[in-house]
Short mmCIF file of C-alpha atoms in Angstrom, two decimals:
data_model
loop_
_atom_site.label_atom_id
_atom_site.label_comp_id
_atom_site.label_asym_id
_atom_site.label_seq_id
_atom_site.Cartn_x
_atom_site.Cartn_y
_atom_site.Cartn_z
CA UNK A 27 6.90 31.94 13.72
CA UNK A 28 3.43 31.88 12.13
CA UNK A 29 2.84 34.96 10.00
CA UNK A 30 -0.54 35.81 8.52
CA UNK A 31 -1.24 37.82 5.40
CA UNK A 32 -4.67 39.42 4.96
CA UNK A 33 -5.84 41.38 1.91
CA UNK A 34 -9.03 43.04 0.76
CA UNK A 35 -9.36 44.94 -2.51
CA UNK A 36 -10.48 48.34 -1.18
CA UNK A 37 -10.19 50.44 1.96
CA UNK A 38 -13.95 50.15 2.46
CA UNK A 39 -13.90 46.36 2.67
CA UNK A 40 -13.72 44.61 6.03
CA UNK A 41 -10.82 42.36 7.06
CA UNK A 42 -12.52 41.03 10.22
CA UNK A 43 -13.34 37.57 8.81
CA UNK A 44 -9.75 36.96 7.70
CA UNK A 45 -8.34 38.41 10.93
CA UNK A 46 -10.57 36.09 12.99
CA UNK A 47 -9.26 33.14 10.99
CA UNK A 48 -5.69 34.21 11.74
CA UNK A 49 -6.48 34.39 15.49
CA UNK A 50 -8.06 30.92 15.43
CA UNK A 51 -4.92 29.53 13.73
CA UNK A 52 -2.64 31.04 16.37
CA UNK A 53 -0.83 33.39 14.02
CA UNK A 54 1.84 35.46 15.78
CA UNK A 55 1.91 38.45 13.45
CA UNK A 56 -0.48 39.69 10.74
CA UNK A 57 0.19 41.93 7.75
CA UNK A 58 -2.85 43.61 6.18
CA UNK A 59 -3.13 45.26 2.76
CA UNK A 60 -6.27 47.08 1.64
CA UNK A 61 -5.68 47.30 -2.08
CA UNK A 62 -6.00 45.36 -5.30
CA UNK A 63 -3.94 42.23 -5.64
CA UNK A 64 -3.23 42.88 -9.33
CA UNK A 65 0.47 43.17 -8.69
CA UNK A 66 2.89 42.40 -5.92
CA UNK A 67 3.74 46.04 -5.18
CA UNK A 68 1.68 46.01 -1.99
CA UNK A 69 3.43 47.67 0.95
CA UNK A 70 2.58 45.14 3.66
CA UNK A 71 3.13 42.16 1.37
CA UNK A 72 6.63 43.49 0.65
CA UNK A 73 7.22 44.18 4.34
CA UNK A 74 6.14 40.63 5.21
CA UNK A 75 8.31 39.10 2.48
CA UNK A 76 11.30 41.02 3.89
CA UNK A 77 10.46 40.02 7.48
CA UNK A 78 10.08 36.24 7.12
CA UNK A 79 12.97 34.01 8.14
CA UNK A 80 13.91 30.37 7.76
CA UNK A 81 11.48 28.13 9.63
CA UNK A 82 8.59 30.63 9.51
CA UNK A 83 5.17 29.83 8.03
CA UNK A 84 3.10 32.27 5.98
CA UNK A 85 -0.63 31.64 6.33
CA UNK A 86 -3.33 33.05 4.05
CA UNK A 87 -7.10 32.56 3.94
CA UNK A 88 -6.96 31.70 0.23
CA UNK A 89 -4.47 32.01 -2.61
CA UNK A 90 -6.60 34.77 -4.18
CA UNK A 91 -5.79 36.95 -1.13
CA UNK A 92 -2.06 36.39 -1.72
CA UNK A 93 -1.72 36.64 -5.53
CA UNK A 94 -4.10 37.33 -8.42
CA UNK A 95 -2.29 35.40 -11.13
CA UNK A 96 -0.33 32.19 -11.37
CA UNK A 97 2.95 33.91 -12.28
CA UNK A 98 2.90 36.14 -9.18
CA UNK A 99 1.78 33.24 -6.99
CA UNK A 100 4.62 31.01 -8.16
CA UNK A 101 7.21 33.80 -7.88
CA UNK A 102 6.11 34.71 -4.34
CA UNK A 103 6.01 31.11 -3.15
CA UNK A 104 9.41 30.43 -4.79
CA UNK A 105 10.83 33.42 -2.89
CA UNK A 106 9.39 31.97 0.32
CA UNK A 107 10.73 28.53 -0.56
CA UNK A 108 14.22 29.96 -1.15
CA UNK A 109 14.09 31.40 2.36
CA UNK A 110 12.89 27.98 3.65
CA UNK A 111 9.53 29.49 4.62
CA UNK A 112 6.41 27.32 4.47
CA UNK A 113 3.31 28.65 2.64
CA UNK A 114 -0.14 27.56 3.83
CA UNK A 115 -3.45 28.43 2.22
CA UNK A 116 -6.39 27.48 4.43
CA UNK A 117 -9.21 27.47 1.87
CA UNK A 118 -7.41 25.27 -0.63
CA UNK A 119 -5.68 23.21 2.09
CA UNK A 120 -2.26 23.79 0.53
CA UNK A 121 1.00 23.30 2.38
CA UNK A 122 4.18 23.84 0.34
CA UNK A 123 6.19 21.56 2.63
CA UNK A 124 4.81 18.64 0.65
CA UNK A 125 5.28 17.77 -3.04
CA UNK A 126 1.50 17.41 -3.39
CA UNK A 127 1.04 20.86 -1.82
CA UNK A 128 3.46 22.42 -4.33
CA UNK A 129 1.64 20.73 -7.21
CA UNK A 130 -1.80 21.77 -5.93
CA UNK A 131 -0.58 25.34 -5.48
CA UNK A 132 0.23 25.53 -9.19
CA UNK A 133 -3.10 23.97 -10.20
CA UNK A 134 -5.24 26.18 -7.92
CA UNK A 135 -3.34 29.28 -9.00
CA UNK A 136 -4.00 28.53 -12.66
CA UNK A 137 -7.68 27.75 -12.01
CA UNK A 138 -8.18 30.97 -10.02
CA UNK A 139 -6.56 33.02 -12.78
CA UNK A 140 -8.72 31.29 -15.42
CA UNK A 141 -11.88 32.04 -13.43
CA UNK A 142 -10.96 35.74 -13.13
CA UNK A 143 -10.43 35.86 -16.90
CA UNK A 144 -13.83 34.22 -17.46
CA UNK A 145 -15.48 36.77 -15.18
CA UNK A 146 -13.84 39.67 -17.07
CA UNK A 147 -14.87 38.16 -20.40
CA UNK A 148 -18.50 37.67 -19.27
CA UNK A 149 -18.58 41.21 -17.92
CA UNK A 150 -17.26 42.61 -21.21
CA UNK A 151 -19.81 40.57 -23.21
CA UNK A 152 -22.64 41.78 -20.93
CA UNK A 153 -21.59 45.41 -21.38
CA UNK A 154 -21.49 44.99 -25.17
CA UNK A 155 -25.02 43.51 -25.20
CA UNK A 156 -26.29 46.28 -22.92
CA UNK A 157 -24.72 48.89 -25.22
CA UNK A 158 -26.38 47.34 -28.27
CA UNK A 159 -29.72 47.42 -26.45
CA UNK A 160 -29.07 51.03 -25.38
CA UNK A 161 -29.31 49.95 -21.72
CA UNK A 162 -25.70 50.54 -20.72
CA UNK A 163 -25.28 53.72 -18.78
CA UNK A 164 -21.69 53.23 -17.63
CA UNK A 165 -20.45 54.29 -14.26
CA UNK A 166 -22.77 56.82 -12.60
CA UNK A 167 -21.61 60.43 -12.82
CA UNK A 168 -20.04 61.77 -9.67
CA UNK A 169 -22.31 64.14 -7.79
CA UNK A 170 -20.60 67.49 -7.43
CA UNK A 171 -22.82 69.45 -5.06
CA UNK A 172 -20.40 72.38 -4.76
CA UNK A 173 -19.53 72.62 -8.48
CA UNK A 174 -21.42 75.91 -9.06
CA UNK A 175 -19.60 77.66 -6.24
CA UNK A 176 -16.16 76.33 -7.20
CA UNK A 177 -16.79 77.05 -10.89
CA UNK A 178 -17.57 80.70 -10.04
CA UNK A 179 -14.36 81.00 -7.98
CA UNK A 180 -12.34 79.47 -10.84
CA UNK A 181 -14.04 81.58 -13.51
CA UNK A 182 -13.34 84.80 -11.56
CA UNK A 183 -9.66 83.79 -11.27
CA UNK A 184 -9.68 83.32 -7.49
CA UNK A 185 -8.55 79.68 -7.71
CA UNK A 186 -6.70 77.55 -10.25
CA UNK A 187 -8.15 74.59 -12.13
CA UNK A 188 -5.83 72.34 -10.16
CA UNK A 189 -7.14 73.67 -6.85
CA UNK A 190 -10.74 73.45 -8.11
CA UNK A 191 -10.31 69.83 -9.16
CA UNK A 192 -8.73 69.00 -5.78
CA UNK A 193 -11.70 70.63 -3.98
CA UNK A 194 -14.10 68.53 -6.05
CA UNK A 195 -11.97 65.39 -5.71
CA UNK A 196 -11.78 64.89 -9.49
CA UNK A 197 -8.98 65.04 -12.04
CA UNK A 198 -8.20 68.27 -13.91
CA UNK A 199 -9.33 66.73 -17.20
CA UNK A 200 -12.67 65.81 -15.59
CA UNK A 201 -12.95 69.34 -14.21
CA UNK A 202 -12.48 70.80 -17.71
CA UNK A 203 -15.06 68.37 -19.17
CA UNK A 204 -17.52 69.43 -16.45
CA UNK A 205 -16.79 73.11 -17.20
CA UNK A 206 -17.48 72.56 -20.92
CA UNK A 207 -20.76 70.78 -20.18
CA UNK A 208 -21.74 73.37 -17.54
CA UNK A 209 -21.06 76.29 -19.86
CA UNK A 210 -22.97 74.61 -22.72
CA UNK A 211 -25.98 74.08 -20.43
CA UNK A 212 -25.90 77.61 -19.01
CA UNK A 213 -25.51 79.73 -22.18
CA UNK A 214 -27.64 82.85 -22.25
CA UNK A 215 -30.50 82.69 -24.74
CA UNK A 216 -30.48 85.35 -27.47
CA UNK A 217 -33.88 86.68 -28.60
#
């Protein structure tokens, strides 16, 4: 059986391109995760790993969709190998049924991990330069259009801070920071 695995990093991202690839390859069943690939605790990845049987093939668009670091990639493919399941990555043209495919899998996994580390390092360096030049603004503040109304309900004791933060879709600590800033901005002026 041909089994496809599709992953995008967020719920907002589209899986259509990867799903079309799976259709064109004649995949029988597709598992889709919409979450970061930082670790292997992805529900549909785990479900797929439990489902596969000897003689099956797992097909992915690229190794970066399957695993984000070499260690995870090698552990996952070893688990597949122990079940006598073939791993195929279309983009890198890797097939673990061959010795060359196994070797290339290790090389591509290491290169992909190295590139992600370079990207993180360049991003960190860019942020530091922007901070030095006073150009870094950080992540934009979340717009809380109903904060005034919810603040008044909380202040009058009608709702708890937990409920207020849930209504605003922010953490309790963020709610308290917003309250502190709000109260500092709205102090009455003494004459």
